[in-house]
Tab-separated table of C-alpha atoms in Angstrom:
chain	number	residue	atom	x	y	z
G	1131	UNK	CA	0.004	-0.138	-0.005
G	1132	UNK	CA	3.011	2.903	1.231
G	1133	UNK	CA	4.360	1.753	-2.788
G	1134	UNK	CA	0.866	2.722	-4.181
G	1135	UNK	CA	-0.013	5.435	-2.101
G	1136	UNK	CA	4.059	7.306	-2.766
G	1137	UNK	CA	3.456	7.248	-6.860
G	1138	UNK	CA	-0.403	8.411	-6.637
G	1139	UNK	CA	0.545	11.451	-4.573
G	1140	UNK	CA	3.486	12.713	-6.501
G	1141	UNK	CA	2.050	11.582	-10.067
G	1142	UNK	CA	-1.069	14.090	-8.677
G	1143	UNK	CA	1.024	16.638	-7.321
G	1144	UNK	CA	3.333	16.989	-10.996
G	1145	UNK	CA	-0.015	16.493	-13.236
G	1146	UNK	CA	-1.301	19.662	-10.923
G	1147	UNK	CA	1.550	21.300	-11.428
G	1148	UNK	CA	2.646	20.635	-15.192
G	1149	UNK	CA	-0.888	21.233	-16.522
G	1150	UNK	CA	-1.505	24.821	-14.411
G	1151	UNK	CA	-2.504	26.488	-17.401
G	1152	UNK	CA	-0.018	27.054	-19.792
G	1153	UNK	CA	2.696	27.225	-17.321
G	1154	UNK	CA	4.570	24.099	-16.870
G	1155	UNK	CA	6.484	24.254	-14.028
G	1156	UNK	CA	7.192	20.488	-13.421
G	1157	UNK	CA	8.144	17.959	-16.491
G	1158	UNK	CA	7.963	14.871	-16.041
G	1159	UNK	CA	10.832	12.932	-17.663
G	1160	UNK	CA	10.917	9.386	-16.813
G	1161	UNK	CA	7.735	7.099	-15.093
G	1162	UNK	CA	7.728	3.164	-15.103
G	1163	UNK	CA	5.944	0.789	-13.517
G	1164	UNK	CA	6.690	-2.870	-13.969
G	1165	UNK	CA	6.315	-6.608	-12.475
G	1166	UNK	CA	10.146	-8.119	-12.032
G	1167	UNK	CA	10.512	-12.258	-11.348
G	1168	UNK	CA	13.620	-13.996	-10.878
G	1169	UNK	CA	14.947	-16.873	-9.184
G	1170	UNK	CA	17.588	-19.494	-8.828
G	1171	UNK	CA	18.848	-23.081	-8.557
G	1172	UNK	CA	22.621	-24.812	-8.537
G	1173	UNK	CA	24.957	-26.181	-5.687
G	1174	UNK	CA	28.080	-25.185	-4.399
G	1175	UNK	CA	30.894	-27.926	-3.616
G	1176	UNK	CA	27.855	-30.688	-3.792
G	1177	UNK	CA	25.474	-28.637	-1.806
G	1178	UNK	CA	22.264	-27.533	-2.946
G	1179	UNK	CA	21.358	-23.734	-2.918
G	1180	UNK	CA	18.581	-21.797	-3.855
G	1181	UNK	CA	16.315	-19.007	-4.269
G	1182	UNK	CA	14.315	-15.912	-5.892
G	1183	UNK	CA	11.389	-13.678	-5.083
G	1184	UNK	CA	8.759	-11.962	-7.307
G	1185	UNK	CA	7.875	-8.117	-6.922
G	1186	UNK	CA	6.727	-4.623	-8.295
G	1187	UNK	CA	8.748	-2.254	-9.284
G	1188	UNK	CA	8.244	1.783	-9.955
G	1189	UNK	CA	10.186	4.679	-10.340
G	1190	UNK	CA	9.609	8.555	-10.999
G	1191	UNK	CA	11.791	11.182	-12.157
G	1192	UNK	CA	10.591	15.239	-12.174
G	1193	UNK	CA	12.598	17.986	-13.415
G	1194	UNK	CA	11.729	21.448	-12.916
G	1195	UNK	CA	11.729	24.292	-15.573
G	1196	UNK	CA	14.975	26.221	-16.385
G	1197	UNK	CA	14.791	29.919	-14.495
G	1198	UNK	CA	17.704	31.940	-15.497
G	1199	UNK	CA	19.681	28.633	-15.802
G	1200	UNK	CA	19.422	27.324	-12.345
G	1201	UNK	CA	16.949	23.891	-12.607
G	1202	UNK	CA	15.877	21.108	-9.786
G	1203	UNK	CA	15.765	17.186	-10.152
G	1204	UNK	CA	14.493	14.849	-7.610
G	1205	UNK	CA	13.843	11.315	-8.901
G	1206	UNK	CA	11.906	7.971	-6.657
G	1207	UNK	CA	12.137	4.559	-6.776
G	1208	UNK	CA	9.911	1.741	-4.703
G	1209	UNK	CA	9.816	-1.897	-4.815
G	1210	UNK	CA	6.853	-3.774	-3.321
G	1211	UNK	CA	7.874	-7.548	-2.505
G	1212	UNK	CA	4.932	-10.157	-3.697
G	1213	UNK	CA	6.761	-13.117	-3.147
G	1214	UNK	CA	10.057	-14.029	-1.569
G	1215	UNK	CA	11.146	-18.374	-2.399
G	1216	UNK	CA	11.786	-19.857	1.031
G	1217	UNK	CA	15.402	-21.813	1.484
G	1218	UNK	CA	17.428	-23.526	3.824
G	1219	UNK	CA	20.926	-23.320	2.022
G	1220	UNK	CA	24.114	-21.761	3.302
G	1221	UNK	CA	23.242	-18.578	2.290
G	1222	UNK	CA	20.042	-18.172	3.620
G	1223	UNK	CA	20.730	-15.101	5.894
G	1224	UNK	CA	22.509	-12.730	3.777
G	1225	UNK	CA	22.157	-9.599	6.517
G	1226	UNK	CA	23.255	-11.143	9.581
G	1227	UNK	CA	25.293	-14.133	8.733
G	1228	UNK	CA	29.159	-13.652	7.421
G	1229	UNK	CA	28.793	-16.489	5.376
G	1230	UNK	CA	25.795	-15.308	3.317
G	1231	UNK	CA	27.311	-11.638	3.459
G	1232	UNK	CA	30.254	-12.848	1.878
G	1233	UNK	CA	27.940	-14.124	-1.013
G	1234	UNK	CA	26.228	-10.734	-0.800
G	1235	UNK	CA	29.357	-8.884	-1.880
G	1236	UNK	CA	31.465	-11.203	-3.914
G	1237	UNK	CA	28.677	-12.613	-6.001
G	1238	UNK	CA	26.940	-10.070	-8.177
G	1239	UNK	CA	23.927	-12.982	-8.549
G	1240	UNK	CA	23.185	-12.400	-5.434
G	1241	UNK	CA	20.715	-9.522	-5.857
G	1242	UNK	CA	18.902	-11.874	-8.703
G	1243	UNK	CA	19.001	-14.452	-5.876
G	1244	UNK	CA	18.360	-12.993	-2.438
G	1245	UNK	CA	15.696	-9.844	-2.175
G	1246	UNK	CA	17.770	-7.177	-1.292
G	1247	UNK	CA	15.885	-4.230	-2.089
G	1248	UNK	CA	15.037	-1.233	0.334
G	1249	UNK	CA	11.271	-0.217	-0.210
G	1250	UNK	CA	11.459	3.315	-1.412
G	1251	UNK	CA	14.748	4.921	-2.424
G	1252	UNK	CA	15.169	8.904	-3.462
G	1253	UNK	CA	17.994	8.591	-5.528
G	1254	UNK	CA	18.030	11.879	-7.229
G	1255	UNK	CA	17.551	15.135	-5.445
G	1256	UNK	CA	20.026	18.065	-6.866
G	1257	UNK	CA	19.984	21.547	-7.865
G	1258	UNK	CA	21.873	22.513	-10.775
G	1259	UNK	CA	23.021	25.645	-12.514
G	1260	UNK	CA	23.600	25.242	-16.227
G	1261	UNK	CA	24.807	27.998	-18.962
G	1262	UNK	CA	26.761	27.525	-22.500
G	1263	UNK	CA	29.992	26.075	-21.034
G	1264	UNK	CA	28.268	23.261	-19.006
G	1265	UNK	CA	26.686	22.754	-15.722
G	1266	UNK	CA	27.321	22.489	-11.957
G	1267	UNK	CA	25.179	19.788	-9.802
G	1268	UNK	CA	24.917	19.626	-6.149
G	1269	UNK	CA	23.097	16.255	-4.399
G	1270	UNK	CA	22.058	13.384	-5.511
G	1271	UNK	CA	22.276	12.543	-9.212
G	1272	UNK	CA	22.651	10.108	-11.652
G	1273	UNK	CA	26.400	8.970	-13.072
G	1274	UNK	CA	27.683	7.053	-15.523
G	1275	UNK	CA	31.493	6.415	-16.229
G	1276	UNK	CA	34.180	3.823	-16.044
G	1277	UNK	CA	33.886	2.316	-13.210
G	1278	UNK	CA	31.482	4.758	-12.124
G	1279	UNK	CA	27.525	4.241	-12.515
G	1280	UNK	CA	23.797	4.750	-10.712
G	1281	UNK	CA	23.469	7.317	-8.687
G	1282	UNK	CA	26.039	9.312	-6.342
G	1283	UNK	CA	25.489	12.064	-3.690
G	1284	UNK	CA	28.106	15.016	-3.988
G	1285	UNK	CA	29.049	17.149	-6.537
G	1286	UNK	CA	29.451	17.261	-9.965
G	1287	UNK	CA	30.863	19.905	-12.948
G	1288	UNK	CA	30.420	19.211	-16.616
G	1289	UNK	CA	32.332	21.145	-19.465
G	1290	UNK	CA	30.763	20.862	-23.335
G	1291	UNK	CA	31.940	24.373	-24.672
G	1292	UNK	CA	34.326	22.714	-27.336
G	1293	UNK	CA	33.098	20.653	-29.807
G	1294	UNK	CA	33.202	17.181	-29.774
G	1295	UNK	CA	34.705	16.979	-25.758
G	1296	UNK	CA	32.789	16.826	-22.813
G	1297	UNK	CA	34.987	17.050	-19.758
G	1298	UNK	CA	33.334	16.112	-16.018
G	1299	UNK	CA	34.699	16.076	-12.466
G	1300	UNK	CA	33.242	15.575	-9.680
G	1301	UNK	CA	33.497	14.468	-6.040
G	1302	UNK	CA	31.019	11.800	-4.061
G	1303	UNK	CA	30.367	10.284	-0.821
G	1304	UNK	CA	27.805	7.734	-1.412
G	1305	UNK	CA	26.214	5.495	-4.219
G	1306	UNK	CA	22.158	4.415	-4.268
G	1307	UNK	CA	20.908	1.731	-6.921
G	1308	UNK	CA	17.510	2.027	-8.182
G	1309	UNK	CA	16.442	-1.431	-10.239
G	1310	UNK	CA	14.230	-3.805	-10.034
G	1311	UNK	CA	16.826	-6.279	-9.213
G	1312	UNK	CA	18.195	-3.778	-6.551
G	1313	UNK	CA	17.004	-1.048	-4.704
G	1314	UNK	CA	19.179	0.426	-2.363
G	1315	UNK	CA	19.519	3.150	-0.587
G	1316	UNK	CA	22.879	5.685	-0.311
G	1317	UNK	CA	25.298	4.787	1.865
G	1318	UNK	CA	24.821	1.115	1.053
G	1319	UNK	CA	29.099	0.655	-0.015
G	1320	UNK	CA	29.773	1.873	3.024
G	1321	UNK	CA	27.350	-0.428	4.983
G	1322	UNK	CA	28.494	-3.611	3.747
G	1323	UNK	CA	32.369	-2.395	2.598
G	1324	UNK	CA	33.124	-0.461	5.907
G	1325	UNK	CA	31.794	-2.990	8.679
G	1326	UNK	CA	32.644	-6.075	7.644
G	1327	UNK	CA	36.005	-5.365	5.184
G	1328	UNK	CA	37.480	-2.756	6.744
G	1329	UNK	CA	37.154	0.124	4.463
G	1330	UNK	CA	36.949	3.825	4.592
G	1331	UNK	CA	35.039	4.998	2.112
G	1332	UNK	CA	33.851	8.584	2.294
G	1333	UNK	CA	35.450	10.426	-0.262
G	1334	UNK	CA	35.768	9.619	-4.276
G	1335	UNK	CA	36.935	11.946	-6.863
G	1336	UNK	CA	36.262	11.577	-10.606
G	1337	UNK	CA	38.055	13.249	-13.764
G	1338	UNK	CA	36.591	11.922	-17.352
G	1339	UNK	CA	37.810	13.389	-20.403
G	1340	UNK	CA	36.051	12.806	-23.620
G	1341	UNK	CA	36.542	13.269	-26.959
G	1342	UNK	CA	34.030	11.563	-30.173
G	1343	UNK	CA	33.226	12.367	-33.957
G	1344	UNK	CA	31.355	10.201	-36.453
G	1345	UNK	CA	34.822	7.769	-36.338
G	1346	UNK	CA	36.416	7.783	-33.015
G	1347	UNK	CA	35.675	8.203	-29.691
G	1348	UNK	CA	38.567	8.041	-26.753
G	1349	UNK	CA	38.194	9.200	-22.853
G	1350	UNK	CA	40.980	9.223	-20.546
G	1351	UNK	CA	40.125	9.146	-16.912
G	1352	UNK	CA	41.344	9.011	-13.431
G	1353	UNK	CA	39.606	7.828	-10.250
G	1354	UNK	CA	40.450	8.078	-6.676
G	1355	UNK	CA	38.195	6.052	-4.073
G	1356	UNK	CA	39.462	6.308	-0.583
G	1357	UNK	CA	41.011	3.713	1.086
G	1358	UNK	CA	40.246	1.299	-2.064
G	1359	UNK	CA	42.188	2.376	-4.999
G	1360	UNK	CA	43.569	4.948	-7.421
G	1361	UNK	CA	43.095	4.320	-11.405
G	1362	UNK	CA	43.669	6.129	-14.447
G	1363	UNK	CA	42.443	5.027	-17.601
G	1364	UNK	CA	42.307	5.526	-21.226
G	1365	UNK	CA	39.725	3.925	-23.538
G	1366	UNK	CA	39.884	4.068	-27.758
G	1367	UNK	CA	37.018	2.975	-29.932
G	1368	UNK	CA	37.391	3.143	-34.153
G	1369	UNK	CA	34.438	2.754	-36.150
G	1370	UNK	CA	34.339	2.302	-39.867
G	1371	UNK	CA	31.031	2.303	-41.969
G	1372	UNK	CA	31.452	0.013	-45.744
G	1373	UNK	CA	27.993	-0.179	-46.791
G	1374	UNK	CA	25.904	-2.618	-44.518
G	1375	UNK	CA	28.686	-3.737	-42.643
G	1376	UNK	CA	29.922	-1.943	-39.405
G	1377	UNK	CA	33.231	-2.485	-37.905
G	1378	UNK	CA	34.475	-1.403	-34.251
G	1379	UNK	CA	37.168	-1.984	-32.455
G	1380	UNK	CA	38.026	-1.345	-28.780
G	1381	UNK	CA	40.931	-1.203	-26.842
G	1382	UNK	CA	41.167	-0.422	-22.755
G	1383	UNK	CA	43.858	0.091	-20.284
G	1384	UNK	CA	43.909	0.620	-16.834
G	1385	UNK	CA	46.617	1.876	-14.067
G	1386	UNK	CA	45.422	0.241	-10.675
G	1387	UNK	CA	47.262	1.320	-7.637
G	1388	UNK	CA	45.200	-0.349	-4.588
G	1389	UNK	CA	45.245	-1.212	-0.895
G	1390	UNK	CA	46.068	-4.400	0.204
G	1391	UNK	CA	43.872	-6.610	1.829
G	1392	UNK	CA	44.206	-9.478	4.308
G	1393	UNK	CA	42.155	-11.586	6.282
G	1394	UNK	CA	44.198	-11.013	9.887
G	1395	UNK	CA	42.811	-7.593	10.087
G	1396	UNK	CA	39.053	-8.870	9.567
G	1397	UNK	CA	37.077	-9.470	13.166
G	1398	UNK	CA	37.023	-12.655	12.836
G	1399	UNK	CA	39.803	-13.726	10.517
G	1400	UNK	CA	38.573	-17.597	10.143
G	1401	UNK	CA	35.680	-16.999	9.422
G	1402	UNK	CA	36.043	-14.721	7.120
G	1403	UNK	CA	38.708	-16.959	5.435
G	1404	UNK	CA	35.630	-19.016	4.958
G	1405	UNK	CA	33.101	-16.206	3.738
G	1406	UNK	CA	35.515	-15.427	1.227
G	1407	UNK	CA	36.016	-11.568	2.279
G	1408	UNK	CA	39.442	-10.014	3.128
G	1409	UNK	CA	39.996	-6.635	4.649
G	1410	UNK	CA	41.760	-3.501	4.757
G	1411	UNK	CA	45.122	-3.139	5.532
G	1412	UNK	CA	45.396	0.294	7.254
G	1413	UNK	CA	47.557	2.399	5.856
G	1414	UNK	CA	48.104	0.360	2.855
G	1415	UNK	CA	46.915	2.561	0.107
G	1416	UNK	CA	48.550	2.947	-2.945
G	1417	UNK	CA	50.639	-0.737	-2.149
G	1418	UNK	CA	49.615	-3.061	-4.646
G	1419	UNK	CA	50.070	-1.714	-8.131
G	1420	UNK	CA	48.453	-3.521	-11.271
G	1421	UNK	CA	47.168	-2.954	-14.585
G	1422	UNK	CA	43.867	-4.243	-16.398
G	1423	UNK	CA	43.706	-4.446	-19.942
G	1424	UNK	CA	40.586	-5.021	-22.358
G	1425	UNK	CA	39.897	-5.665	-26.565
G	1426	UNK	CA	37.320	-6.156	-28.117
G	1427	UNK	CA	36.012	-6.531	-31.662
G	1428	UNK	CA	32.319	-6.183	-33.198
G	1429	UNK	CA	31.151	-6.564	-36.678
G	1430	UNK	CA	27.847	-5.575	-37.483
G	1431	UNK	CA	25.740	-6.245	-40.565
G	1432	UNK	CA	22.184	-5.452	-41.091
G	1433	UNK	CA	20.232	-6.022	-37.789
G	1434	UNK	CA	23.541	-8.857	-36.765
G	1435	UNK	CA	25.833	-8.372	-34.047
G	1436	UNK	CA	28.890	-10.578	-33.502
G	1437	UNK	CA	31.537	-9.744	-30.658
G	1438	UNK	CA	34.247	-10.948	-29.861
G	1439	UNK	CA	36.676	-9.709	-26.693
G	1440	UNK	CA	39.524	-10.694	-24.203
G	1441	UNK	CA	40.559	-9.465	-20.724
G	1442	UNK	CA	43.697	-9.643	-18.452
G	1443	UNK	CA	44.252	-9.038	-15.312
G	1444	UNK	CA	48.029	-8.473	-13.383
G	1445	UNK	CA	48.282	-11.517	-10.789
G	1446	UNK	CA	49.547	-9.009	-7.953
G	1447	UNK	CA	45.810	-8.558	-6.862
G	1448	UNK	CA	45.386	-4.874	-7.743
G	1449	UNK	CA	42.111	-5.038	-9.363
G	1450	UNK	CA	40.456	-7.283	-7.018
G	1451	UNK	CA	37.721	-4.314	-5.888
G	1452	UNK	CA	38.044	-2.241	-9.035
G	1453	UNK	CA	34.145	-3.325	-10.227
G	1454	UNK	CA	32.783	-1.564	-6.528
G	1455	UNK	CA	30.738	1.066	-7.791
G	1456	UNK	CA	30.171	0.316	-11.230
G	1457	UNK	CA	30.694	-3.045	-12.882
G	1458	UNK	CA	31.480	-3.105	-16.559
G	1459	UNK	CA	32.149	-6.774	-16.447
G	1460	UNK	CA	31.665	-7.702	-19.868
G	1461	UNK	CA	29.619	-10.709	-18.333
G	1462	UNK	CA	27.677	-9.489	-15.679
G	1463	UNK	CA	27.851	-12.229	-13.068
G	1464	UNK	CA	30.954	-13.685	-13.593
G	1465	UNK	CA	32.992	-13.338	-9.874
G	1466	UNK	CA	36.228	-13.967	-10.716
G	1467	UNK	CA	36.934	-11.781	-13.761
G	1468	UNK	CA	38.500	-9.053	-11.756
G	1469	UNK	CA	40.870	-11.441	-9.833
G	1470	UNK	CA	44.196	-11.786	-9.700
G	1471	UNK	CA	46.236	-12.833	-13.007
G	1472	UNK	CA	42.598	-13.471	-14.335
G	1473	UNK	CA	42.026	-13.779	-18.031
G	1474	UNK	CA	38.394	-14.074	-19.897
G	1475	UNK	CA	37.721	-14.640	-23.022
G	1476	UNK	CA	34.052	-14.095	-24.540
G	1477	UNK	CA	32.291	-14.054	-27.648
G	1478	UNK	CA	27.870	-12.231	-28.119
G	1479	UNK	CA	25.714	-12.966	-30.609
G	1480	UNK	CA	22.776	-10.244	-31.601
G	1481	UNK	CA	19.969	-9.823	-33.266
G	1482	UNK	CA	17.695	-6.442	-33.481
G	1483	UNK	CA	14.878	-5.508	-35.594
G	1484	UNK	CA	13.268	-1.796	-36.110
G	1485	UNK	CA	14.853	-0.752	-32.160
G	1486	UNK	CA	11.962	-2.919	-30.827
G	1487	UNK	CA	12.971	-6.559	-30.371
G	1488	UNK	CA	16.101	-8.102	-29.419
G	1489	UNK	CA	17.978	-11.230	-28.809
G	1490	UNK	CA	20.953	-11.783	-27.489
G	1491	UNK	CA	23.592	-14.884	-27.018
G	1492	UNK	CA	26.821	-14.473	-24.864
G	1493	UNK	CA	28.959	-17.186	-23.722
G	1494	UNK	CA	32.598	-16.588	-22.006
G	1495	UNK	CA	35.193	-18.319	-19.230
G	1496	UNK	CA	37.857	-16.998	-17.286
G	1497	UNK	CA	40.751	-19.096	-16.302
G	1498	UNK	CA	42.254	-17.486	-12.791
G	1499	UNK	CA	44.817	-18.771	-10.119
G	1500	UNK	CA	47.699	-20.135	-9.704
G	1501	UNK	CA	49.280	-23.845	-8.942
G	1502	UNK	CA	46.889	-26.111	-7.333
G	1503	UNK	CA	44.288	-23.257	-7.053
G	1504	UNK	CA	44.001	-22.621	-10.992
G	1505	UNK	CA	40.548	-23.136	-12.319
G	1506	UNK	CA	38.014	-21.702	-14.722
G	1507	UNK	CA	35.004	-20.030	-14.842
G	1508	UNK	CA	32.285	-20.303	-17.775
G	1509	UNK	CA	28.817	-18.497	-17.964
G	1510	UNK	CA	26.128	-18.734	-20.861
G	1511	UNK	CA	24.007	-15.717	-21.283
G	1512	UNK	CA	20.424	-15.284	-22.795
G	1513	UNK	CA	18.650	-13.015	-23.416
G	1514	UNK	CA	15.525	-11.329	-25.336
G	1515	UNK	CA	12.894	-8.737	-25.229
G	1516	UNK	CA	10.941	-6.412	-26.248
G	1517	UNK	CA	10.574	-2.407	-26.216
G	1518	UNK	CA	7.931	-0.031	-27.409
G	1519	UNK	CA	7.474	3.563	-26.415
G	1520	UNK	CA	4.839	2.519	-23.932
G	1521	UNK	CA	6.135	-1.241	-22.870
G	1522	UNK	CA	9.028	-3.376	-22.195
G	1523	UNK	CA	9.246	-7.012	-21.828
G	1524	UNK	CA	12.632	-8.507	-21.399
G	1525	UNK	CA	13.499	-12.507	-19.841
G	1526	UNK	CA	16.715	-13.509	-19.417
G	1527	UNK	CA	18.465	-17.041	-18.308
G	1528	UNK	CA	21.841	-17.328	-17.020
G	1529	UNK	CA	24.320	-20.837	-16.128
G	1530	UNK	CA	27.255	-20.255	-14.333
G	1531	UNK	CA	29.786	-22.807	-13.997
G	1532	UNK	CA	32.705	-23.131	-11.700
G	1533	UNK	CA	35.143	-25.940	-12.165
G	1534	UNK	CA	36.124	-25.432	-8.292
G	1535	UNK	CA	32.761	-26.660	-7.637
G	1536	UNK	CA	30.220	-23.967	-7.873
G	1537	UNK	CA	27.278	-23.859	-10.572
G	1538	UNK	CA	24.254	-21.681	-10.651
G	1539	UNK	CA	20.924	-21.453	-12.867
G	1540	UNK	CA	18.939	-17.822	-12.812
G	1541	UNK	CA	15.896	-16.837	-14.762
G	1542	UNK	CA	14.394	-13.357	-14.731
G	1543	UNK	CA	11.305	-11.767	-16.268
G	1544	UNK	CA	10.557	-7.922	-16.423
G	1545	UNK	CA	7.071	-6.710	-17.814
G	1546	UNK	CA	7.214	-2.601	-17.668
G	1547	UNK	CA	4.747	0.080	-18.533
G	1548	UNK	CA	6.376	3.317	-19.342
G	1549	UNK	CA	4.734	6.637	-19.168
């Protein structure tokens, strides 16, 4: 009931102000509501694991009319749980049990396997000034960069005065998510990584310079995430079009200077080792230096896409936490792709029709570990759906198979309406 009440109330307010004569003070930039369901089953070291849930998700974004360059934005998302699968496996408790918490932190599929969402999240609440040079934003705002995503709470500056260039810089202290499978409040990162792995995540800075024209797109960036790591990267894309054929090449290199991790610094070293958690070593920021590089090639012919890619990390463990703020993982659920010394290859086949119908298949495998700990993890993804102006439907299936003894199968469906 709270879910319905909030959306009716905010929607009515926006309708009244947005239709007051001919003067529109507010504009609803995005509103959607949908049904989401996800479930999974598998094994971990021979022991069965299972889970899943169904919920209703809604989101609403509102912008004010610009007044002498000033405007204001607000956005909320809400989730109502309809059903949750009962389970008694080792990961049943992901809120208070350290084993379950380790699964939640280390496995991206946890959000589809267990219900982790908050009821209501005010993900956007900002004050912005814009002119011909760019904009300055204070508050909570959407942010999409390499390794930084979703919604940030802080200050952001954007310069777009110069043709083909866009420069963004800023600071943030907290992050939130607003999606059907993960609707979580600001401070989520601080709670989990601070409480259970000892990190002090309060001051984070970013700088991103991008250039784009008809055939070339590149960006250079620097990120500082307190007690986690510094990273500097450059990413380049080249595009060539020949009649019905389109070729796109990508190269990405990231230098990472991270902090050290050790289970000895955890509150319960033995249990943390079982849970797969490693804690921050105080004063070690910048002590572990390494890299990540990735190359990719995409070929498009009419409505068909074929992509190949390869990603490799250093063997020092510098990239272990690189996906904390935004997962650029080409395989989404792969749990070892950024691990020490990991090497990953992947291939994607995709079909689109009329910009409304799509079907995609992807397979990738990571080789990781050293000596007796060498292993591999394969992942198969299948995704299909439709995307109309006022309705979207998507279905997905994911299979994860790790030679070390972890297997999982996950199915998802989303039925949504857009207004």
